[in-house]
XYZ file of C-alpha atoms in Angstrom:
601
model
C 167.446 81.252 306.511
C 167.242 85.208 306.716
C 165.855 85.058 303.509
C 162.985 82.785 304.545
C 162.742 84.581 307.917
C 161.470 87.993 305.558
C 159.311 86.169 303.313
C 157.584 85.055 306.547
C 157.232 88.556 307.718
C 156.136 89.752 304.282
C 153.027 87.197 304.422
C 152.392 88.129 307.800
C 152.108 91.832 306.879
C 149.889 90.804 303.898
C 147.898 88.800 305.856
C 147.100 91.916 308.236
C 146.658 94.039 305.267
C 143.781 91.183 303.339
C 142.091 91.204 306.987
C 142.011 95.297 307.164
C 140.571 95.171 303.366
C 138.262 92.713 304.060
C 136.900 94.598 307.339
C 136.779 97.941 305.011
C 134.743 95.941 301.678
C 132.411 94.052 304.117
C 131.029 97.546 306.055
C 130.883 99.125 302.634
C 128.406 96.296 301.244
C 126.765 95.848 304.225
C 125.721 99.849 303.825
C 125.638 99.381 300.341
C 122.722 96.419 300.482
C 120.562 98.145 303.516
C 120.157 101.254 301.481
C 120.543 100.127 297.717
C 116.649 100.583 297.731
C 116.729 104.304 299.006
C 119.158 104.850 296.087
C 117.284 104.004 293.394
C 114.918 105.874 294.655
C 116.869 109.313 294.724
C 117.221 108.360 291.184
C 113.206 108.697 290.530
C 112.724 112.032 292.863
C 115.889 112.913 290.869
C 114.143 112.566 287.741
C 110.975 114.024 288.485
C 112.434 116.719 289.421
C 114.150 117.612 286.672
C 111.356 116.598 284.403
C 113.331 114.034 282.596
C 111.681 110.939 281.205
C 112.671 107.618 280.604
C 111.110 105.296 277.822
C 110.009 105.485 274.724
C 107.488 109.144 272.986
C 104.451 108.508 270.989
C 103.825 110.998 268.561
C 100.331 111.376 268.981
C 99.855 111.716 272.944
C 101.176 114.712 274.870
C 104.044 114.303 277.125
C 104.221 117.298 279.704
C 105.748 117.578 283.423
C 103.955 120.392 285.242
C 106.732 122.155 287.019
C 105.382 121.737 290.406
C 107.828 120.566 292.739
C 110.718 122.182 290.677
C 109.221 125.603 291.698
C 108.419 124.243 295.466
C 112.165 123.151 295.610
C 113.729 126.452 294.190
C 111.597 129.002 296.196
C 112.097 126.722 299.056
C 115.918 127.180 298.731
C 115.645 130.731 297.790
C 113.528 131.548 300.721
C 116.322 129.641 302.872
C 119.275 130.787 301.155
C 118.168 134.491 301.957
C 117.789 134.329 305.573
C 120.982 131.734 306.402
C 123.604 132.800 303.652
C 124.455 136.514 304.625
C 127.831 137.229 305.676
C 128.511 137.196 308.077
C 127.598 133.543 307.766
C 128.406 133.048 312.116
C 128.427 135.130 315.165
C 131.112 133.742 317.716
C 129.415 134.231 321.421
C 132.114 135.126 324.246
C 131.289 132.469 327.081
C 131.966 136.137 329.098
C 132.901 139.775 328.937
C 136.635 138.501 329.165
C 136.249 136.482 326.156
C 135.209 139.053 323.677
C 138.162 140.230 322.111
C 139.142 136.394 321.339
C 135.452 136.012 320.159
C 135.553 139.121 317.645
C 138.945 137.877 316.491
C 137.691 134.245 315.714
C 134.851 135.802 314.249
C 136.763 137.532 311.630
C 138.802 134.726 311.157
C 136.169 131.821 310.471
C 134.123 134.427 308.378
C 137.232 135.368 306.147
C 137.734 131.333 305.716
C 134.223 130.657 305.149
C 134.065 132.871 302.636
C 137.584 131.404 300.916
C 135.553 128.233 300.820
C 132.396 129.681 298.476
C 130.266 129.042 301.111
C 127.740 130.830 299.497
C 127.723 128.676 296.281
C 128.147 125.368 298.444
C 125.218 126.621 300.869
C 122.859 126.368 297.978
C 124.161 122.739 296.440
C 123.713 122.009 299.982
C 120.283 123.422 300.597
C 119.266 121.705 297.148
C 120.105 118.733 298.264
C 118.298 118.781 301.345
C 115.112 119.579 299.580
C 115.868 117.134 296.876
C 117.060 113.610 298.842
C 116.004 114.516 302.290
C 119.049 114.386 304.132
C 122.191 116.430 302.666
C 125.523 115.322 303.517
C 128.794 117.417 303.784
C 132.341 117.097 304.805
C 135.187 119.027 305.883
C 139.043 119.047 305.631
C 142.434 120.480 305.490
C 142.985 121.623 302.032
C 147.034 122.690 301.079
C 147.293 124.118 297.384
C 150.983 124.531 296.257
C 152.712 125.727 292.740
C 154.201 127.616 290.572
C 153.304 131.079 290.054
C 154.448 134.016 287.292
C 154.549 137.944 288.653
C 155.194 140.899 286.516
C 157.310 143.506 288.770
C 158.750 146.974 288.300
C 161.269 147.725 291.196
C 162.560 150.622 289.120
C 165.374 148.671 286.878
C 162.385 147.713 284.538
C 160.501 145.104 283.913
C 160.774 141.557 284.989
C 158.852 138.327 284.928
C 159.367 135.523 288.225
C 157.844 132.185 288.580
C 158.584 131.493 292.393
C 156.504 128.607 294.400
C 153.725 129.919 296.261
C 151.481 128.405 298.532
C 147.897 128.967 297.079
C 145.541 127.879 299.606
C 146.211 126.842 302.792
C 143.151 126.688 305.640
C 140.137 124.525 306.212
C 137.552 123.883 303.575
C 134.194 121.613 303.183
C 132.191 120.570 300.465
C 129.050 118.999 299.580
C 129.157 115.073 298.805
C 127.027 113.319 296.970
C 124.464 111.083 299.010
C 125.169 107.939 296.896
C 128.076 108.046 297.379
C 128.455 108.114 301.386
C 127.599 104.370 303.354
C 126.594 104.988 306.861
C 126.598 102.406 309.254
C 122.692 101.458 309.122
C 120.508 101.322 312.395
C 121.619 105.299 313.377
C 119.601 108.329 312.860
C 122.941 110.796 312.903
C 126.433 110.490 311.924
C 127.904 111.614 315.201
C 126.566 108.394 316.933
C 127.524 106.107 314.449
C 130.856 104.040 314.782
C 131.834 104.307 311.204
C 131.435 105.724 307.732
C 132.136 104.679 304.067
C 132.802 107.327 301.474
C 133.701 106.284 297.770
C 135.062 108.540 295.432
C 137.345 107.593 292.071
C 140.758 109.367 291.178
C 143.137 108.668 288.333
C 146.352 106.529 289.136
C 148.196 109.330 287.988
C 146.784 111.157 290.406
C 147.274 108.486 293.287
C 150.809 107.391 292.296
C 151.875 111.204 293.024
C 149.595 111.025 296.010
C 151.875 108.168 297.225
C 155.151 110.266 296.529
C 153.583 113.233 298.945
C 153.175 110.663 301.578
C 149.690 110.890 301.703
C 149.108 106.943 300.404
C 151.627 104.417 301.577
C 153.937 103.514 298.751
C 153.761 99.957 298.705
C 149.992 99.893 298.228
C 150.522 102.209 295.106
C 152.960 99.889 294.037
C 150.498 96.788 294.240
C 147.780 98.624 292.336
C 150.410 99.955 289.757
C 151.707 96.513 288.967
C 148.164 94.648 289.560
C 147.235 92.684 286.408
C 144.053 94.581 286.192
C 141.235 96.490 287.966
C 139.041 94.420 290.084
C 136.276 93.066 288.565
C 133.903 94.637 291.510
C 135.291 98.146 290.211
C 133.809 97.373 286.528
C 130.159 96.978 288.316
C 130.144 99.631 290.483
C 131.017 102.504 287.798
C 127.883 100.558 286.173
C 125.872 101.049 288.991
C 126.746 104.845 289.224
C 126.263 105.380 285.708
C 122.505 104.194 285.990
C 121.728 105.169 289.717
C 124.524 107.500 291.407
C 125.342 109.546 288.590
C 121.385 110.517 288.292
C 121.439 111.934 284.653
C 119.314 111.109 281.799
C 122.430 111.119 279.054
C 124.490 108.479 281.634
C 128.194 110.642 281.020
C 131.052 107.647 280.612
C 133.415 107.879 284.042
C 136.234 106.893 281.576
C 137.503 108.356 278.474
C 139.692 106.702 276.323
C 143.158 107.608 277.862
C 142.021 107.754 281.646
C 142.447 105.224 284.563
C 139.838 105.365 287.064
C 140.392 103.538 290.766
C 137.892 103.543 292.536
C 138.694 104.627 296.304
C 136.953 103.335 299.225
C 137.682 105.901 302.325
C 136.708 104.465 305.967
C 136.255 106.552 308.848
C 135.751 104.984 312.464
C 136.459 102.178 314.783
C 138.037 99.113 313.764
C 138.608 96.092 316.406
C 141.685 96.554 318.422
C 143.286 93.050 317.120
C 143.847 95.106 313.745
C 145.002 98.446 315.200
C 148.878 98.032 315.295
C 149.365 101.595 316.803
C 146.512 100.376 319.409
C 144.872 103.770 318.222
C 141.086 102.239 317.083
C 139.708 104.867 315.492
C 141.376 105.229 312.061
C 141.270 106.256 308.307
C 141.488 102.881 305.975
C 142.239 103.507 301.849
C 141.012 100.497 299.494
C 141.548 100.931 295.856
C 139.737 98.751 293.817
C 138.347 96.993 297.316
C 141.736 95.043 296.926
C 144.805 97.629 297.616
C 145.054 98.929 300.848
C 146.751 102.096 300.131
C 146.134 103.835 303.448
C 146.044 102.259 307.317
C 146.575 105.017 310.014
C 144.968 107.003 313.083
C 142.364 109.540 312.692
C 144.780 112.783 312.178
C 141.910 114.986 314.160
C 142.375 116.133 317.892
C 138.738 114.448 318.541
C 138.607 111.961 316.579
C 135.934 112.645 314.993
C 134.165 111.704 311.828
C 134.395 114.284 309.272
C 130.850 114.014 308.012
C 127.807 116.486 308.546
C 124.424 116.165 308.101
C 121.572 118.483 307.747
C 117.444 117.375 306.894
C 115.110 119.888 306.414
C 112.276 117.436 307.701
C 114.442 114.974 309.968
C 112.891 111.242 310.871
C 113.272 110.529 314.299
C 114.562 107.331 313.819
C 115.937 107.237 310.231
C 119.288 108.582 308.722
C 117.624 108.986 305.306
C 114.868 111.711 306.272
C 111.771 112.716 304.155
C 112.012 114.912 301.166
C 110.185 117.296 299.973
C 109.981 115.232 296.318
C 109.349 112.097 298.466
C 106.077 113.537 300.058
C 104.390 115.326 297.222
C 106.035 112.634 294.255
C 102.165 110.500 293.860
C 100.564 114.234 293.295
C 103.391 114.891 290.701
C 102.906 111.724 288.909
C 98.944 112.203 288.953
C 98.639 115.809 288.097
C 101.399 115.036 285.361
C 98.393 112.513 283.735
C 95.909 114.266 284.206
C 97.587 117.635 282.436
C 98.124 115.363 279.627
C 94.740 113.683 279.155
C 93.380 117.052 278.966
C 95.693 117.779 276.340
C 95.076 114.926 274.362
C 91.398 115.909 274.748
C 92.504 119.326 273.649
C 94.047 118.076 270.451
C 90.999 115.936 269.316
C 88.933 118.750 269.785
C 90.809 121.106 267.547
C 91.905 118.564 265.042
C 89.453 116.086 265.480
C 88.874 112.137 263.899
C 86.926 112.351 260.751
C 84.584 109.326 260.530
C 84.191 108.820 256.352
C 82.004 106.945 254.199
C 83.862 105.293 251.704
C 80.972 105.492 248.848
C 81.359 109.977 249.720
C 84.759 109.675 246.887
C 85.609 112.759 249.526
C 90.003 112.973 248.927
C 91.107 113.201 252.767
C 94.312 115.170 251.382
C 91.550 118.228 250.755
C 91.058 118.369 255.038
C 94.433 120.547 255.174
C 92.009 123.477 254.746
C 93.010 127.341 254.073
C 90.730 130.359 254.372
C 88.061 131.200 251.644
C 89.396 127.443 249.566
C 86.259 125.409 247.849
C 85.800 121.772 247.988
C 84.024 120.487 245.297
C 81.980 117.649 245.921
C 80.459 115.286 242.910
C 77.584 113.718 245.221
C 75.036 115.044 247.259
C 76.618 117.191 250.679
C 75.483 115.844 253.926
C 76.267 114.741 257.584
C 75.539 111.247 256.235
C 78.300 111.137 254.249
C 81.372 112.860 256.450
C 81.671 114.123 260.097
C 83.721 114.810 262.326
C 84.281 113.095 266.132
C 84.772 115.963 268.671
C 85.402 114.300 272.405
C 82.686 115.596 274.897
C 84.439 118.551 276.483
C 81.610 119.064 279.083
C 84.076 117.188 281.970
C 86.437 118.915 281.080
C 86.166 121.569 284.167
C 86.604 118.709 286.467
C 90.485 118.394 285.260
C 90.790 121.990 286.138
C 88.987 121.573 289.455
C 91.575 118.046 289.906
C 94.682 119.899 289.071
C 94.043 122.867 290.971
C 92.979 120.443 294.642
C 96.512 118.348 294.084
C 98.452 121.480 293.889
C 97.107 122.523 296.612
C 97.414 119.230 298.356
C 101.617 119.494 297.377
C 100.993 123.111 298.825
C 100.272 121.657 302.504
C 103.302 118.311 302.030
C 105.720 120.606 300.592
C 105.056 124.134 303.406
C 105.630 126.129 299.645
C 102.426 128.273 299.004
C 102.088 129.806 295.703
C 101.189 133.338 296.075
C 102.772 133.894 300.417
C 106.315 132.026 299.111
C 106.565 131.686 295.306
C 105.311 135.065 294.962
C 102.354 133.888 292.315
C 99.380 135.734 292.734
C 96.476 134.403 294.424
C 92.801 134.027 292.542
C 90.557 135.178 294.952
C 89.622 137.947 297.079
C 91.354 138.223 300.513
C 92.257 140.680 303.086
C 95.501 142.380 303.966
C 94.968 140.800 307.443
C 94.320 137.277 306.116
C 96.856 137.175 303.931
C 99.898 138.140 306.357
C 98.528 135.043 308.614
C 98.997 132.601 306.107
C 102.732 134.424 305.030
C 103.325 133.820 308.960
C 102.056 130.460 309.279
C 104.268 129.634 305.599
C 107.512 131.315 307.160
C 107.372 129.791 310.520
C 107.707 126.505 308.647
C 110.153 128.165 306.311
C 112.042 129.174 309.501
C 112.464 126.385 311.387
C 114.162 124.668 308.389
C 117.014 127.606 308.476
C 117.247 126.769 312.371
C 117.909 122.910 311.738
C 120.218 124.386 309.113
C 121.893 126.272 311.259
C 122.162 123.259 313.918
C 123.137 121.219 311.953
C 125.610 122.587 309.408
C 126.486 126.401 309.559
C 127.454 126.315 313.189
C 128.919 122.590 313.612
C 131.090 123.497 310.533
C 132.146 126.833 312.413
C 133.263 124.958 315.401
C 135.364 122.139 313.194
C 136.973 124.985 311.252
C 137.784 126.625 314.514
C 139.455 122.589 315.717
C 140.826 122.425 312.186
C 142.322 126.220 312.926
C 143.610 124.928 316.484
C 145.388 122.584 314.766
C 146.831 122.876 311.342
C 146.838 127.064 311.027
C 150.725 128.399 311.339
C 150.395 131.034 314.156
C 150.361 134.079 314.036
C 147.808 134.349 311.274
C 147.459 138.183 310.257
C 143.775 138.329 309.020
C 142.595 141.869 307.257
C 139.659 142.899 308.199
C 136.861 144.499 305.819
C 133.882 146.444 306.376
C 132.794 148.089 309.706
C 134.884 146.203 311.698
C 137.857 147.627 309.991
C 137.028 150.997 310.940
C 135.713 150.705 314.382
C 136.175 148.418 316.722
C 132.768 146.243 317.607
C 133.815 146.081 321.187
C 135.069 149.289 322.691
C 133.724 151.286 319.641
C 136.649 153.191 318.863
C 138.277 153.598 315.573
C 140.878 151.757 314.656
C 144.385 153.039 313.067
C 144.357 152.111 309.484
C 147.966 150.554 310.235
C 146.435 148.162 312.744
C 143.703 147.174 310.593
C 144.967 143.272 309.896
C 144.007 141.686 313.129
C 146.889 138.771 314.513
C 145.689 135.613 315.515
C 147.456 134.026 317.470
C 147.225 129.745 319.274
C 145.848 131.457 322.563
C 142.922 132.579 321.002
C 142.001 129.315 319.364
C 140.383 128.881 322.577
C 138.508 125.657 323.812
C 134.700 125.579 322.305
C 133.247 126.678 326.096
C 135.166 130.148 325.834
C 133.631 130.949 322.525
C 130.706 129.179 320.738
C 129.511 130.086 316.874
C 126.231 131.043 316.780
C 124.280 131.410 312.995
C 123.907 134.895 311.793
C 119.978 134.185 310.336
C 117.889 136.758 309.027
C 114.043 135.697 309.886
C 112.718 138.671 308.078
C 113.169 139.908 304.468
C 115.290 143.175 303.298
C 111.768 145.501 302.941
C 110.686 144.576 306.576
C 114.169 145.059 307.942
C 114.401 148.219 306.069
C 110.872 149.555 307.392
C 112.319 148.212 311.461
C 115.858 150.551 311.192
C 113.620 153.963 310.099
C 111.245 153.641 312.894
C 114.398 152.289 314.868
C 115.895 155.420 313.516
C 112.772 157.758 314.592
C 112.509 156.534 317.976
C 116.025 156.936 318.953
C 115.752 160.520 318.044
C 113.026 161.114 320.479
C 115.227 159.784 323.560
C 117.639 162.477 324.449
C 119.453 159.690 326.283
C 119.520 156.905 324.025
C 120.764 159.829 321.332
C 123.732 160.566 323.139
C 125.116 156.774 323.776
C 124.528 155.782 319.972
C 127.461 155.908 317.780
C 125.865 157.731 315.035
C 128.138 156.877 312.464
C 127.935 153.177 313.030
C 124.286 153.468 313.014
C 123.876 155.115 309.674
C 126.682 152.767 307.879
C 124.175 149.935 309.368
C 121.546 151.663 307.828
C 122.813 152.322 304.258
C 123.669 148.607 304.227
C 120.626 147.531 304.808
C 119.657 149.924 301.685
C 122.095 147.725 300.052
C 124.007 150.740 299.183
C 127.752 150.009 298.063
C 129.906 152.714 298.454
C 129.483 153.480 302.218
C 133.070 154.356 302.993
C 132.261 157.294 300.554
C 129.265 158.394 301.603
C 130.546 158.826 305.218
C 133.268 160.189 306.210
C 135.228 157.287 308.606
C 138.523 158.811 308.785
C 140.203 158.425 312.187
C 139.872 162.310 312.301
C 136.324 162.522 311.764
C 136.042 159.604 314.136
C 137.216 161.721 316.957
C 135.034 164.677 315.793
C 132.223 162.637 316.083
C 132.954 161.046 319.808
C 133.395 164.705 321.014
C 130.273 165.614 319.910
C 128.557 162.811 321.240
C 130.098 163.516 324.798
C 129.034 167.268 323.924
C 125.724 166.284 323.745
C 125.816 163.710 326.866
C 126.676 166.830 328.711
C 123.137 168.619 328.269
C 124.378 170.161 324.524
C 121.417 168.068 322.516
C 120.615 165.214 321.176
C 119.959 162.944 318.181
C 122.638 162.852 315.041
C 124.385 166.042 314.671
């Protein structure tokens, strides 16, 4: 009877479990069907932006992409990347003057990280994206590296070599996802408002069966898909399906060499209906593998409960996840400037190697047309143009391609907000003035600009704030966080040097402080190195005119400003930031406040 009594409980639990994988499979091809059609077509902006083309060459005809909207989409992201991906990538704002201190220190902290996570290298996938698919999707998490690592040491006895565990990485980290492979819940135009998200990814059971011994899967779903019969048949057509659409490359790369195991992993974030949260917690993290093993069933681990998806779009639809691109808008002009390139070719070619209409009665060998210079054809009848000619196109319309080409770049020029000679940095044809041509850089960079802002809104400082939540959380206090640069010399705050011995800052829970104390604001540079360059010397010459303003400037921080913005390297060197010259330097400038003089001594 006991026996039966488990068996009961056993199909019960499976039961819950089929109804969990069911809700998770349904949401994904609900998602899946909606935007199937916008998936395909990232595939085609994919390709055309990458030039790469699909079917079958004929010898004869040309074949040529004009690289249009690949230059639009690169100076677009360089022009971006330069202005938003500086470090200091954020600037934490003190709610008040009591709040500073905390602010500086979560500054340095969140910087430091960001930087751990190659923000920089992200920031332009990222940005790429954007400009490629219209919306660009990211997400973060707590990532904990742990192993083995081998030291060489000399403590004086000689040499010796250790392998002792060491913990490699251990903070928050993000990274950019691929939009294919990310099923929102359709009928939202952001991710914070929608109730749940699908995000697929594959890993190797290997790799899952030793997630299941961390604890990270539960063990009996590992233990289902171990001993399943086989992978699901739904798993075969979706690694199809990515091959041809996700993946997005002309050569299709095989997901599965000979010895691997791919699973594919179905991750759900969000609200599930209360009858299937045990816990009565609703918003949870669900685990299908294969869309048949539920391998993971539990609460959302975060403080808010959040969703840990992002979203930034350079050109965002008010009322559509999927926003605009940049290929999207100018894609018909690509295709038609692409033909039109190429009929001129092909008009090209029969011009310089033309048809050759021949008599048959001329007995003229058409092996002797491969010509060289000062060769003799002989001829045994008479030489005419009745006899042999060649067919040379009418070139005369030709101008009108050029005239064509030249209005539909222009016409990408105004969908895309890249102009050629103010952004790309290709020189203009005609004559302008100085005066006109800084109004159209303005008008290009005001466009330019107000894509870094969404950027900023919309993934530099929301990702601040959730690694400052992910800090609050997960990060074992105290944290001892070395600072670099300026701020390891003086202090930003009270502007007093700093002992070299107190140079690591301690961060401690108390100053992960509730997102009202401190807020991260983006760091974004809306003019380019010469201009800012040009600002800090007349900066420079006007505060050397005010006797006043002379004496409050730190000097020193000023000029090691200054040769950073001359990108010069070895600043420490150049000036002289000792703690000794520090004081030095604050005497004089209270010498001077006194009535001494003024301006840098």
């Amino acid at each position: 009877m006991a026996l039966h009594e488990g068996e009961i409980r056993r199909e019960r639990g499976r039961g819950k479990r089929d109804q969990i994988t069911n809700l998770v499979n349904s949401r994904f091809e609900y998602s899946e069907s909606t935007f199937s059609t916008q998936f395909q077509r990232y595939s085609r902006w994919y390709n055309l932006y990458r030039s790469i083309y699909q079917g079958k060459f004929q010898p004869f005809k040309n074949n040529v992409t004009i690289p249009i909207l690949f230059g639009a989409v690169q100076s677009s992201v360089a022009q971006k990347s330069s202005m938003i991906l500086q470090s200091p990538y954020v600037t934490m704002m003190a709610g008040g003057p009591e709040d500073q201190a905390v602010a500086r220190r979560q500054e340095t902290l969140v910087n430091r990280q960001l930087d751990d996570s190659d923000t920089y290298t992200k920031g332009i996938n990222l940005l790429l994206h954007g400009d490629l698919y219209g919306t660009a999707i990211y997400r973060w998490f707590w990532r904990i590296e742990e192993g083995d690592t081998t030291i060489r040491f000399d403590l004086g006895a000689g040499e010796k070599v250790e392998t002792k565990p060491t913990t490699k990485f251990n903070g928050p980290d993000w990274e950019v996802v691929d939009p294919v492979d990310v099923y929102v819940a359709p009928g939202y135009a952001t991710i914070g408002a929608m109730p749940w998200v699908v995000y697929r990814y594959w890993m190797d059971l290997e790799d899952i069966a030793i997630h299941g011994e961390l604890g990270y899967f539960d063990q009996e779903g590992v233990n289902d898909l171990t001993y399943s019969p086989g992978p699901a048949s739904a798993t075969a057509e979706s690694l199809a399906w990515r091959r041809n659409v996700a993946s997005m490359t002309v050569d299709k790369p095989n997901h599965m060499d000979k010895f691997a195991r791919p699973i594919e992993i179905l991750e759900f974030w969000g609200r599930v209906p209360r009858d299937l949260a045990p816990d009565g917690e609703t918003s949870r993290v669900i685990s299908v593998a294969n869309r048949r093993h539920l391998l993971r069933d539990r609460p959302n681990p975060y403080h808010d409960k959040r969703v840990p998806f992002g979203a930034y779009s350079p050109m965002p639809d008010p009322h559509y996840f999927h926003a605009p691109s940049k290929i999207e808008v100018a894609s018909k002009l690509q295709y038609a400037s692409n033909r039109i390139a190429n009929q001129k070719l092909d008009a090209l070619d029969l011009a310089l190697d033309p048809v050759w209409l021949a008599s048959r009665r001329s007995g003229f060998d058409p092996r002797n047309l491969r010509l060289r210079p000062g060769r003799v054809l002989w001829a045994d009848r008479e030489v005419g143009p009745d006899m042999i000619q060649p067919l040379i196109p009418d070139l005369a319309k030709m101008q009108n391609a050029y005239v064509e080409l030249e209005q539909q770049s222009r016409w990408i020029q105004q969908g895309t907000g890249i102009v050629e000679d103010v952004i790309q940095g290709v020189g203009a044809t005609d004559r302008q003035t100085a005066r006109e041509f800084v109004g159209r850089q303005e008008s290009a960079s005001r466009r330019i600009l107000m894509e870094v802002r969404l950027a900023e809104k919309m993934w530099v400082e929301p990702l601040a704030q959730r690694f400052v939540a992910l800090d609050r959380q997960f990060l074992p206090f105290p944290q001892m966080v070395r600072m670099i640069g300026s701020d390891a010399i003086l202090d930003p705050i009270t502007l007093q040097p700093i002992d070299a011995a107190h140079a690591p800052t301690q961060v401690g829970i108390n100053d992960m402080l509730p997102d009202y104390d401190v807020r991260a604001v983006g760091s974004t540079r809306s003019i380019g190195l010469g201009a800012r360059q040009q600002n800090m010397i007349l900066l420079l010459q006007a505060l050397q005119t005010n006797p006043i303003a002379a004496a409050a400037i730190n000097w020193i921080s000023f000029f090691r400003m200054l040769l950073k913005t001359f990108e010069v390297q070895n600043v420490d060197e150049l000036l002289n930031t000792s703690p000794l010259a520090q004081m030095a330097v604050a005497m004089a400038n209270q010498q001077m406040a006194g009535g001494d003089g003024a301006g840098p001594g």
